[in-house]
Structures are given as structure tokens and as C-alpha cells.
CSV table of C-alpha atoms in Angstrom, one decimal:
chain,number,residue,atom,x,y,z
A,1,MET,CA,0.5,0.0,0.0
A,2,ALA,CA,1.7,3.5,-0.7
A,3,PRO,CA,1.1,6.2,2.1
A,4,VAL,CA,-1.6,8.4,1.1
A,5,SER,CA,-0.8,11.6,-1.2
A,6,ASP,CA,-2.9,14.5,-1.8
A,7,ARG,CA,-4.1,13.3,-5.4
A,8,LEU,CA,-8.0,12.9,-6.4
A,9,VAL,CA,-9.7,10.8,-8.3
A,10,THR,CA,-13.2,11.1,-8.4
A,11,VAL,CA,-15.0,7.7,-9.0
A,12,PHE,CA,-18.6,7.7,-10.7
A,13,GLY,CA,-20.4,4.3,-9.7
A,14,GLY,CA,-17.7,3.1,-7.4
A,15,SER,CA,-19.7,0.9,-5.9
A,16,GLY,CA,-21.0,-1.4,-8.5
A,17,PHE,CA,-18.3,-4.5,-9.7
A,18,VAL,CA,-16.1,-3.2,-10.9
A,19,GLY,CA,-16.0,0.3,-9.0
A,20,ARG,CA,-15.3,-1.8,-6.0
A,21,ASN,CA,-12.5,-3.7,-7.3
A,22,LEU,CA,-11.2,0.1,-9.0
A,23,VAL,CA,-11.6,1.8,-5.9
A,24,ARG,CA,-8.8,-0.9,-3.7
A,25,SER,CA,-6.5,-0.2,-6.6
A,26,LEU,CA,-6.3,3.3,-7.0
A,27,ALA,CA,-6.2,2.8,-2.8
A,28,LYS,CA,-3.3,1.0,-3.0
A,29,ARG,CA,-1.5,3.3,-5.4
A,30,GLY,CA,-2.1,6.2,-2.5
A,31,PHE,CA,-5.2,7.7,-4.0
A,32,ARG,CA,-7.9,9.2,-2.0
A,33,VAL,CA,-10.9,8.7,-4.2
A,34,ARG,CA,-13.9,10.2,-3.9
A,35,VAL,CA,-16.8,7.8,-4.7
A,36,ALA,CA,-19.9,9.7,-6.1
A,37,VAL,CA,-23.4,7.2,-6.3
A,38,ARG,CA,-26.9,7.9,-5.6
A,39,ARG,CA,-26.9,6.1,-2.5
A,40,PRO,CA,-23.4,7.0,0.0
A,41,ASP,CA,-24.9,5.1,3.0
A,42,LEU,CA,-24.8,2.0,1.3
A,43,ALA,CA,-21.0,2.3,-0.1
A,44,GLN,CA,-19.7,2.7,3.3
A,45,TYR,CA,-18.2,-0.5,3.5
A,46,LEU,CA,-15.7,1.0,0.3
A,47,MET,CA,-13.8,2.8,2.9
A,48,THR,CA,-12.2,0.0,4.8
A,49,ALA,CA,-10.3,-0.3,0.8
A,50,GLY,CA,-7.8,2.4,2.1
A,51,ALA,CA,-6.4,4.0,5.5
A,52,VAL,CA,-9.2,6.6,7.5
A,53,GLY,CA,-10.5,9.2,5.7
A,54,GLN,CA,-8.8,8.0,2.0
A,55,ILE,CA,-11.8,6.5,0.7
A,56,HIS,CA,-15.6,8.6,1.4
A,57,GLY,CA,-19.0,8.5,-1.0
A,58,VAL,CA,-20.7,11.8,-2.0
A,59,GLN,CA,-24.5,11.8,-3.3
A,60,THR,CA,-24.4,11.9,-7.1
A,61,ASN,CA,-27.3,12.1,-9.5
A,62,LEU,CA,-26.8,12.6,-13.0
A,63,ARG,CA,-29.8,14.2,-13.8
A,64,TYR,CA,-28.5,16.6,-11.8
A,65,PRO,CA,-25.4,18.9,-13.2
A,66,ASP,CA,-25.1,20.4,-10.2
A,67,SER,CA,-24.4,17.3,-8.1
A,68,ILE,CA,-22.0,16.3,-11.4
A,69,ALA,CA,-20.0,19.8,-10.6
A,70,ALA,CA,-19.7,18.8,-7.0
A,71,ALA,CA,-18.5,15.4,-7.5
A,72,VAL,CA,-15.8,16.0,-9.6
A,73,GLU,CA,-14.2,19.4,-8.4
A,74,GLY,CA,-10.8,19.3,-7.0
A,75,ALA,CA,-9.8,16.1,-8.8
A,76,GLU,CA,-7.3,15.2,-11.3
A,77,ALA,CA,-9.0,12.6,-13.0
A,78,VAL,CA,-12.8,11.1,-13.1
A,79,VAL,CA,-13.6,7.7,-13.7
A,80,ASN,CA,-16.9,7.0,-15.4
A,81,LEU,CA,-18.5,3.4,-14.8
A,82,VAL,CA,-22.3,3.8,-14.5
A,83,GLY,CA,-24.2,2.0,-16.2
A,84,VAL,CA,-27.2,-0.4,-16.6
A,85,MET,CA,-27.9,-4.0,-18.4
A,86,HIS,CA,-32.2,-3.3,-18.5
A,87,SER,CA,-33.9,0.4,-18.5
A,88,ARG,CA,-36.0,0.4,-15.6
A,89,GLY,CA,-38.2,4.0,-14.7
A,90,LEU,CA,-35.5,7.1,-14.8
A,91,ASN,CA,-32.9,4.4,-15.1
A,92,THR,CA,-32.7,4.0,-18.8
A,93,PHE,CA,-30.3,3.6,-21.7
A,94,ASP,CA,-30.4,7.2,-22.4
A,95,ALA,CA,-30.6,8.8,-19.6
A,96,VAL,CA,-27.7,6.9,-17.8
A,97,GLN,CA,-25.0,5.0,-21.0
A,98,ALA,CA,-25.9,7.9,-23.7
A,99,PHE,CA,-26.9,11.4,-22.0
A,100,GLY,CA,-24.4,10.6,-18.4
A,101,PRO,CA,-20.9,10.7,-20.1
A,102,GLY,CA,-21.4,13.8,-21.9
A,103,ALA,CA,-22.7,14.7,-18.4
A,104,ILE,CA,-20.0,14.2,-16.9
A,105,GLY,CA,-17.5,14.9,-19.2
A,106,ARG,CA,-18.3,18.8,-19.3
A,107,ALA,CA,-18.4,18.5,-15.7
A,108,ALA,CA,-14.3,17.5,-15.2
A,109,LYS,CA,-13.9,19.9,-18.6
A,110,ALA,CA,-15.0,22.5,-16.8
A,111,ALA,CA,-13.6,21.9,-13.5
A,112,GLY,CA,-10.3,21.6,-15.5
A,113,VAL,CA,-9.7,17.6,-14.8
A,114,GLN,CA,-6.9,16.2,-16.5
A,115,ARG,CA,-7.8,12.8,-17.5
A,116,PHE,CA,-11.7,11.5,-18.2
A,117,VAL,CA,-11.7,7.3,-18.3
A,118,HIS,CA,-14.9,6.2,-19.7
A,119,ILE,CA,-15.8,2.2,-19.9
A,120,SER,CA,-18.2,1.0,-22.5
A,121,ALA,CA,-18.7,-2.1,-23.9
A,122,LEU,CA,-16.8,-4.6,-26.6
A,123,GLY,CA,-19.1,-5.6,-29.6
A,124,LEU,CA,-21.5,-2.5,-30.3
A,125,HIS,CA,-22.2,-2.7,-33.7
A,126,GLU,CA,-24.4,0.4,-35.4
A,127,ALA,CA,-26.6,-2.5,-37.2
A,128,SER,CA,-27.7,-3.8,-33.7
A,129,THR,CA,-31.3,-3.3,-33.1
A,130,SER,CA,-30.2,-3.2,-29.4
A,131,GLN,CA,-31.1,-0.3,-27.4
A,132,TYR,CA,-28.0,-0.9,-24.6
A,133,ALA,CA,-25.6,-1.1,-27.6
A,134,ALA,CA,-26.6,2.0,-29.5
A,135,SER,CA,-26.8,3.7,-25.6
A,136,LYS,CA,-22.9,2.7,-25.4
A,137,ILE,CA,-21.9,4.2,-28.9
A,138,LYS,CA,-23.7,7.1,-27.7
A,139,GLY,CA,-22.0,7.7,-24.8
A,140,GLU,CA,-18.6,7.5,-26.1
A,141,ASP,CA,-19.5,10.1,-29.1
A,142,ALA,CA,-21.1,12.3,-26.1
A,143,ALA,CA,-17.6,11.7,-23.8
A,144,ARG,CA,-15.0,12.4,-27.0
A,145,THR,CA,-17.0,15.5,-27.6
A,146,ALA,CA,-17.4,16.7,-24.1
A,147,PHE,CA,-14.0,15.8,-23.2
A,148,GLU,CA,-11.3,15.3,-26.3
A,149,ASP,CA,-9.1,13.8,-24.4
A,150,ALA,CA,-11.6,10.9,-23.2
A,151,ILE,CA,-9.9,7.5,-22.6
A,152,ILE,CA,-12.2,4.8,-23.7
A,153,LEU,CA,-12.4,0.9,-22.7
A,154,ARG,CA,-14.2,-1.8,-24.5
A,155,PRO,CA,-14.5,-4.5,-21.8
A,156,SER,CA,-15.8,-8.0,-22.9
A,157,VAL,CA,-18.2,-9.6,-20.4
A,158,ILE,CA,-16.0,-9.5,-17.5
A,159,PHE,CA,-15.9,-12.3,-14.5
A,160,GLY,CA,-15.1,-12.3,-11.2
A,161,PRO,CA,-16.2,-13.4,-7.6
A,162,ASP,CA,-19.3,-11.1,-8.1
A,163,ASP,CA,-20.5,-11.4,-11.2
A,164,ASP,CA,-23.5,-11.2,-13.4
A,165,PHE,CA,-22.2,-13.7,-15.4
A,166,PHE,CA,-20.9,-17.3,-14.6
A,167,ASN,CA,-22.7,-16.6,-11.2
A,168,LYS,CA,-25.7,-16.1,-13.3
A,169,PHE,CA,-25.7,-19.1,-15.4
A,170,ALA,CA,-24.4,-21.2,-12.6
A,171,ALA,CA,-27.8,-20.1,-11.1
A,172,LEU,CA,-29.5,-20.9,-13.6
A,173,ALA,CA,-28.0,-24.5,-13.9
A,174,ARG,CA,-28.9,-25.4,-10.4
A,175,ILE,CA,-32.3,-24.8,-10.6
A,176,SER,CA,-33.0,-26.0,-14.4
A,177,PRO,CA,-32.9,-29.2,-16.6
A,178,VAL,CA,-32.6,-27.2,-19.4
A,179,LEU,CA,-29.9,-25.2,-20.8
A,180,PRO,CA,-30.9,-22.9,-23.4
A,181,LEU,CA,-28.4,-22.4,-26.0
A,182,ILE,CA,-29.7,-18.8,-27.7
A,183,GLY,CA,-29.6,-18.9,-31.5
A,184,GLY,CA,-27.5,-22.0,-31.3
A,185,GLY,CA,-24.8,-20.9,-28.9
A,186,GLY,CA,-22.4,-20.0,-31.4
A,187,THR,CA,-22.2,-16.6,-30.3
A,188,LYS,CA,-18.3,-15.8,-29.3
A,189,PHE,CA,-17.0,-14.1,-26.3
A,190,GLN,CA,-13.3,-13.3,-25.0
A,191,PRO,CA,-14.4,-13.4,-20.9
A,192,VAL,CA,-11.7,-11.0,-19.2
A,193,PHE,CA,-10.8,-10.9,-15.6
A,194,VAL,CA,-12.6,-8.2,-13.3
A,195,GLY,CA,-8.8,-7.5,-12.1
A,196,ASP,CA,-7.4,-7.1,-15.4
A,197,VAL,CA,-10.3,-4.0,-15.8
A,198,ALA,CA,-9.7,-2.2,-12.8
A,199,GLU,CA,-5.7,-2.9,-13.5
A,200,VAL,CA,-6.1,-1.1,-16.7
A,201,LEU,CA,-8.9,1.5,-15.5
A,202,ALA,CA,-6.0,2.6,-12.8
A,203,ARG,CA,-3.1,3.0,-15.2
A,204,GLY,CA,-6.2,5.5,-16.7
A,205,ALA,CA,-6.6,7.9,-13.8
A,206,GLU,CA,-3.2,7.9,-13.3
A,207,GLY,CA,-2.1,9.3,-16.6
A,208,ALA,CA,-0.3,5.8,-17.8
A,209,LEU,CA,-2.7,5.7,-21.2
A,210,LYS,CA,-2.8,7.6,-24.1
A,211,PRO,CA,-4.7,10.6,-24.5
A,212,ALA,CA,-8.1,9.9,-26.9
A,213,THR,CA,-7.4,6.3,-27.6
A,214,THR,CA,-10.2,3.5,-27.0
A,215,TYR,CA,-8.6,0.6,-26.2
A,216,GLU,CA,-10.2,-3.2,-26.3
A,217,LEU,CA,-9.9,-5.3,-23.4
A,218,GLY,CA,-10.8,-9.3,-23.7
A,219,GLY,CA,-8.9,-12.4,-21.8
A,220,GLN,CA,-7.1,-15.0,-22.6
A,221,GLU,CA,-9.8,-18.1,-24.5
A,222,VAL,CA,-12.4,-17.1,-26.7
A,223,MET,CA,-15.6,-19.2,-26.0
A,224,SER,CA,-18.8,-19.4,-27.2
A,225,LEU,CA,-21.9,-19.2,-25.5
A,226,ARG,CA,-21.9,-23.2,-25.5
A,227,GLN,CA,-18.4,-23.5,-24.5
A,228,ILE,CA,-18.9,-21.5,-21.9
A,229,PHE,CA,-22.5,-23.5,-20.2
A,230,GLU,CA,-20.0,-26.9,-20.8
A,231,PHE,CA,-17.7,-25.0,-19.0
A,232,VAL,CA,-19.8,-24.2,-15.9
A,233,LEU,CA,-21.5,-27.6,-15.9
A,234,LYS,CA,-18.0,-28.9,-15.7
A,235,THR,CA,-16.8,-26.4,-12.9
A,236,THR,CA,-20.5,-27.1,-10.7
A,237,ASN,CA,-20.6,-30.8,-11.3
A,238,ARG,CA,-24.1,-30.7,-12.9
A,239,ASN,CA,-25.0,-32.4,-15.6
A,240,ARG,CA,-27.9,-30.5,-18.1
A,241,LEU,CA,-29.1,-30.6,-21.2
A,242,LEU,CA,-28.2,-27.9,-23.3
A,243,VAL,CA,-31.0,-27.4,-25.7
A,244,PRO,CA,-30.6,-24.7,-29.0
A,245,LEU,CA,-33.0,-22.0,-29.1
A,246,PRO,CA,-33.8,-19.8,-31.9
A,247,PHE,CA,-33.4,-16.4,-31.5
A,248,ALA,CA,-37.4,-15.8,-32.8
A,249,LEU,CA,-38.2,-18.4,-29.6
A,250,ALA,CA,-35.8,-16.6,-27.6
A,251,ASN,CA,-37.3,-13.2,-27.8
A,252,MET,CA,-40.9,-14.1,-27.3
A,253,GLN,CA,-39.5,-15.8,-23.7
A,254,ALA,CA,-37.5,-12.5,-23.1
A,255,THR,CA,-41.2,-11.2,-23.7
A,256,PHE,CA,-42.4,-12.6,-20.5
A,257,THR,CA,-39.2,-12.8,-18.4
A,258,GLY,CA,-38.5,-9.2,-19.2
A,259,LEU,CA,-41.3,-7.8,-17.2
A,260,LEU,CA,-39.9,-9.3,-14.5
A,261,PRO,CA,-38.0,-6.9,-11.7
A,262,ASN,CA,-35.0,-8.2,-11.9
A,263,PRO,CA,-35.3,-10.0,-15.6
A,264,PRO,CA,-32.9,-13.0,-16.3
A,265,LEU,CA,-33.5,-12.3,-20.0
A,266,THR,CA,-34.4,-9.2,-22.1
A,267,ARG,CA,-35.6,-8.9,-25.7
A,268,ASP,CA,-32.3,-6.3,-25.9
A,269,GLN,CA,-29.8,-8.9,-24.6
A,270,VAL,CA,-31.0,-11.3,-27.0
A,271,ALA,CA,-30.3,-8.5,-30.0
A,272,LEU,CA,-26.5,-8.7,-28.3
A,273,LEU,CA,-26.2,-12.1,-28.6
A,274,ARG,CA,-26.6,-11.9,-32.0
A,275,HIS,CA,-22.8,-10.0,-32.5
A,276,ASP,CA,-19.7,-11.7,-31.5
A,277,ASN,CA,-18.0,-9.7,-28.4
A,278,LEU,CA,-14.4,-10.5,-29.4
A,279,VAL,CA,-11.0,-7.3,-29.3
A,280,SER,CA,-11.2,-6.7,-32.8
A,281,PRO,CA,-7.6,-7.1,-34.9
A,282,GLN,CA,-6.8,-3.4,-35.2
A,283,ALA,CA,-6.9,-3.3,-31.7
A,284,LYS,CA,-4.5,-6.4,-31.6
A,285,ALA,CA,-2.1,-4.8,-34.3
A,286,GLU,CA,-2.1,-1.1,-32.4
A,287,GLY,CA,-1.1,-2.8,-29.0
A,288,ARG,CA,-5.1,-1.3,-27.9
A,289,THR,CA,-5.4,-4.5,-25.6
A,290,LEU,CA,-4.5,-6.0,-22.4
A,291,GLU,CA,-1.3,-7.6,-23.9
A,292,GLY,CA,-0.4,-4.6,-25.6
A,293,LEU,CA,-0.1,-2.7,-22.2
A,294,GLY,CA,2.0,-5.4,-21.3
A,295,ILE,CA,-1.1,-7.7,-18.7
A,296,GLN,CA,-1.2,-11.3,-19.2
A,297,PRO,CA,-4.7,-11.7,-18.5
A,298,ALA,CA,-6.2,-13.8,-16.3
A,299,THR,CA,-7.9,-16.9,-17.7
A,300,ALA,CA,-11.6,-18.2,-16.4
A,301,GLU,CA,-10.4,-21.8,-15.9
A,302,ALA,CA,-7.8,-20.5,-13.3
A,303,VAL,CA,-10.4,-17.8,-11.6
A,304,VAL,CA,-14.2,-19.0,-11.9
A,305,PRO,CA,-13.6,-22.6,-9.9
A,306,GLY,CA,-12.8,-20.3,-7.2
A,307,TYR,CA,-16.3,-18.7,-6.8
A,308,LEU,CA,-18.3,-21.4,-8.4
A,309,TRP,CA,-17.5,-23.9,-5.7
A,310,ARG,CA,-21.2,-22.8,-3.7
A,311,PHE,CA,-22.8,-24.1,-6.7
A,312,ARG,CA,-21.8,-27.5,-6.4
A,313,LYS,CA,-24.5,-29.9,-4.7
A,314,ALA,CA,-21.9,-30.5,-1.7
A,315,GLY,CA,-20.4,-26.6,-1.9
A,316,GLN,CA,-16.9,-27.1,-0.5
A,317,PHE,CA,-16.7,-30.4,-0.1
A,318,GLU,CA,-17.8,-31.5,-3.3
A,319,ASN,CA,-14.8,-33.7,-3.9
A,320,MET,CA,-15.8,-35.1,0.0
A,321,VAL,CA,-18.5,-36.7,-1.4
A,322,ALA,CA,-18.3,-40.6,-1.8
């Protein structure tokens, strides 16, 4: 742990999955960290990641410019991690992911912030019918317009102990005898470890990344949806039937599941599955990847079994059962 300095980084959405890891990484580097969230009272646990007074939360709402301005005041760098996987109430894709990055970027620019790092997503296609993808593309454009030196990070699906990816599939496999391979299960992903993503974000905040550059972050392994399900089943010692589900039928199913408070599948997510989620050849050639930054990506095989054991029938005692 480096000594605490006067250098301040504001992290919007710092209480989320990626944010928790980033806050720890920044604290280890000695930064003071201001966590901008809607409910600071629910983010107090983050304070234990650093020294006394090193990390603190402030109430911020993207719909209120004054709260954004207060959150970025005095910061050397600003990181935006705010995002949603489905629209609910006022937290729509456009409000959070299209409008939000521009609002934060403008406030950062006006406050004299040196660096603005914005997290987007890999596998975005202009032709996609996904509202999530469209809002992410608009958000990138808004961030660059508001802060011309903005650094954009596009990670593939992110995994780690608290992820909503491998954990979600393992939970489904625990209760369902059948796992649906949407679109036949051929969609490809490049799962990336949350610790590796947090490392790149921290480097961006401290000035070790190239300004006005978009980085694409993917892990070592390219896995199809079928291979991901097979990996989860093998890791949790379960046998389940993998059944191909055409996109049309998946859309019909998502019409109903999307109405649930915490939907397991939405029509927008089905649309996202029509495109692969992989690092582009151009990014590899230009060194805008983890490997290009000198980071050896952690593999899912090395990390995921360490937290999916709880989905086995006998948990950590699985191998002791005769």
C-alpha cells in the first residue's frame, strides 16, 4: 500500500462490481478516492479498502448537473463506470449510458480535470437493434465531444467473484434441467477478469494510458455460449441438457421474462447475442489491448472455480462426497 497522497480521483459508479475493484486498486496506489453514487450510505463498506479518510462517498445524480460538478471538483482524474443492463423507471439506457458520459465529461472539463476515463463495452455494432448497444455508442461519442482527450475502455463480458455472468449461469443450472443455447450457442465471447479491467482503469486515472484512445479488453480465451455453459456445468459438477433456442423463440420468451423486476433475459439482451463480443484485429495490431499494455490476462479456468464451488451440490465438500 502506497502512502496516501493529495491526488484525488472521482469514480462515478464506484460501488458496483467493477467499481469496488477499481477503488481498491486506486487506494493501493495512494490516491484519495471520491466515490460518486446515488446512495453513499450503501457504499460505506468501500472505506475499509484504504486508510482512514482516504475513501469517501458523495451523493450524485446524473440528472442534476450541480451534483456532478461538486463530485468532480478538485479531482485530478475522473472515471465513469455508471451503466445499466436493462431500463427501469428513470434509469433508462439513454439517460444513464447516452446522456451520462457527456454530462460527466462536460463537468470534468469545466473543473480542469486532467484525465477522463469512460468504460463502454465490446461488441457494439451500429446495425444492432439493441438499445443497450445504441446507448453505449452514443455515450462514447458524447464523452469524446465533451472531453476530447477522453480514454475509452471497451471490455468484453467481465468475470470475477461477484459477477453477473458465470454466477448467473451457474444459478440457472442449479434450478433448471435445461439450459437454452440462444441462437444455437455460437455467439463468441472473450471473458476478461475484473482485476485486469480495474488495473487498466487505474492506469488511465494515473496518466499511464494514451489520451484520446480507445482500448479493447478481452481475456486469453475465446469461448462460445455453448462452451461457456459446458465450462459452468463442468465446474459445478452438474449434468444439464443444452438445447438450441432460435432467436425468434428467445425473443418470445424474453417478452415475458423482461417484465420481471430483475429479468433473467430481455429482448435487448437477445439482440446483443446476435453479434460476437471479441477484441478486433485492429486493436491487437495497434497494441490497444491488455497484452499491448503488458498485462497477461487471467484465465477463467484459473479464477472461476474459486467462486463457483458454492453452486455444487455439496459446496466446498463436493470432492469429499463418496
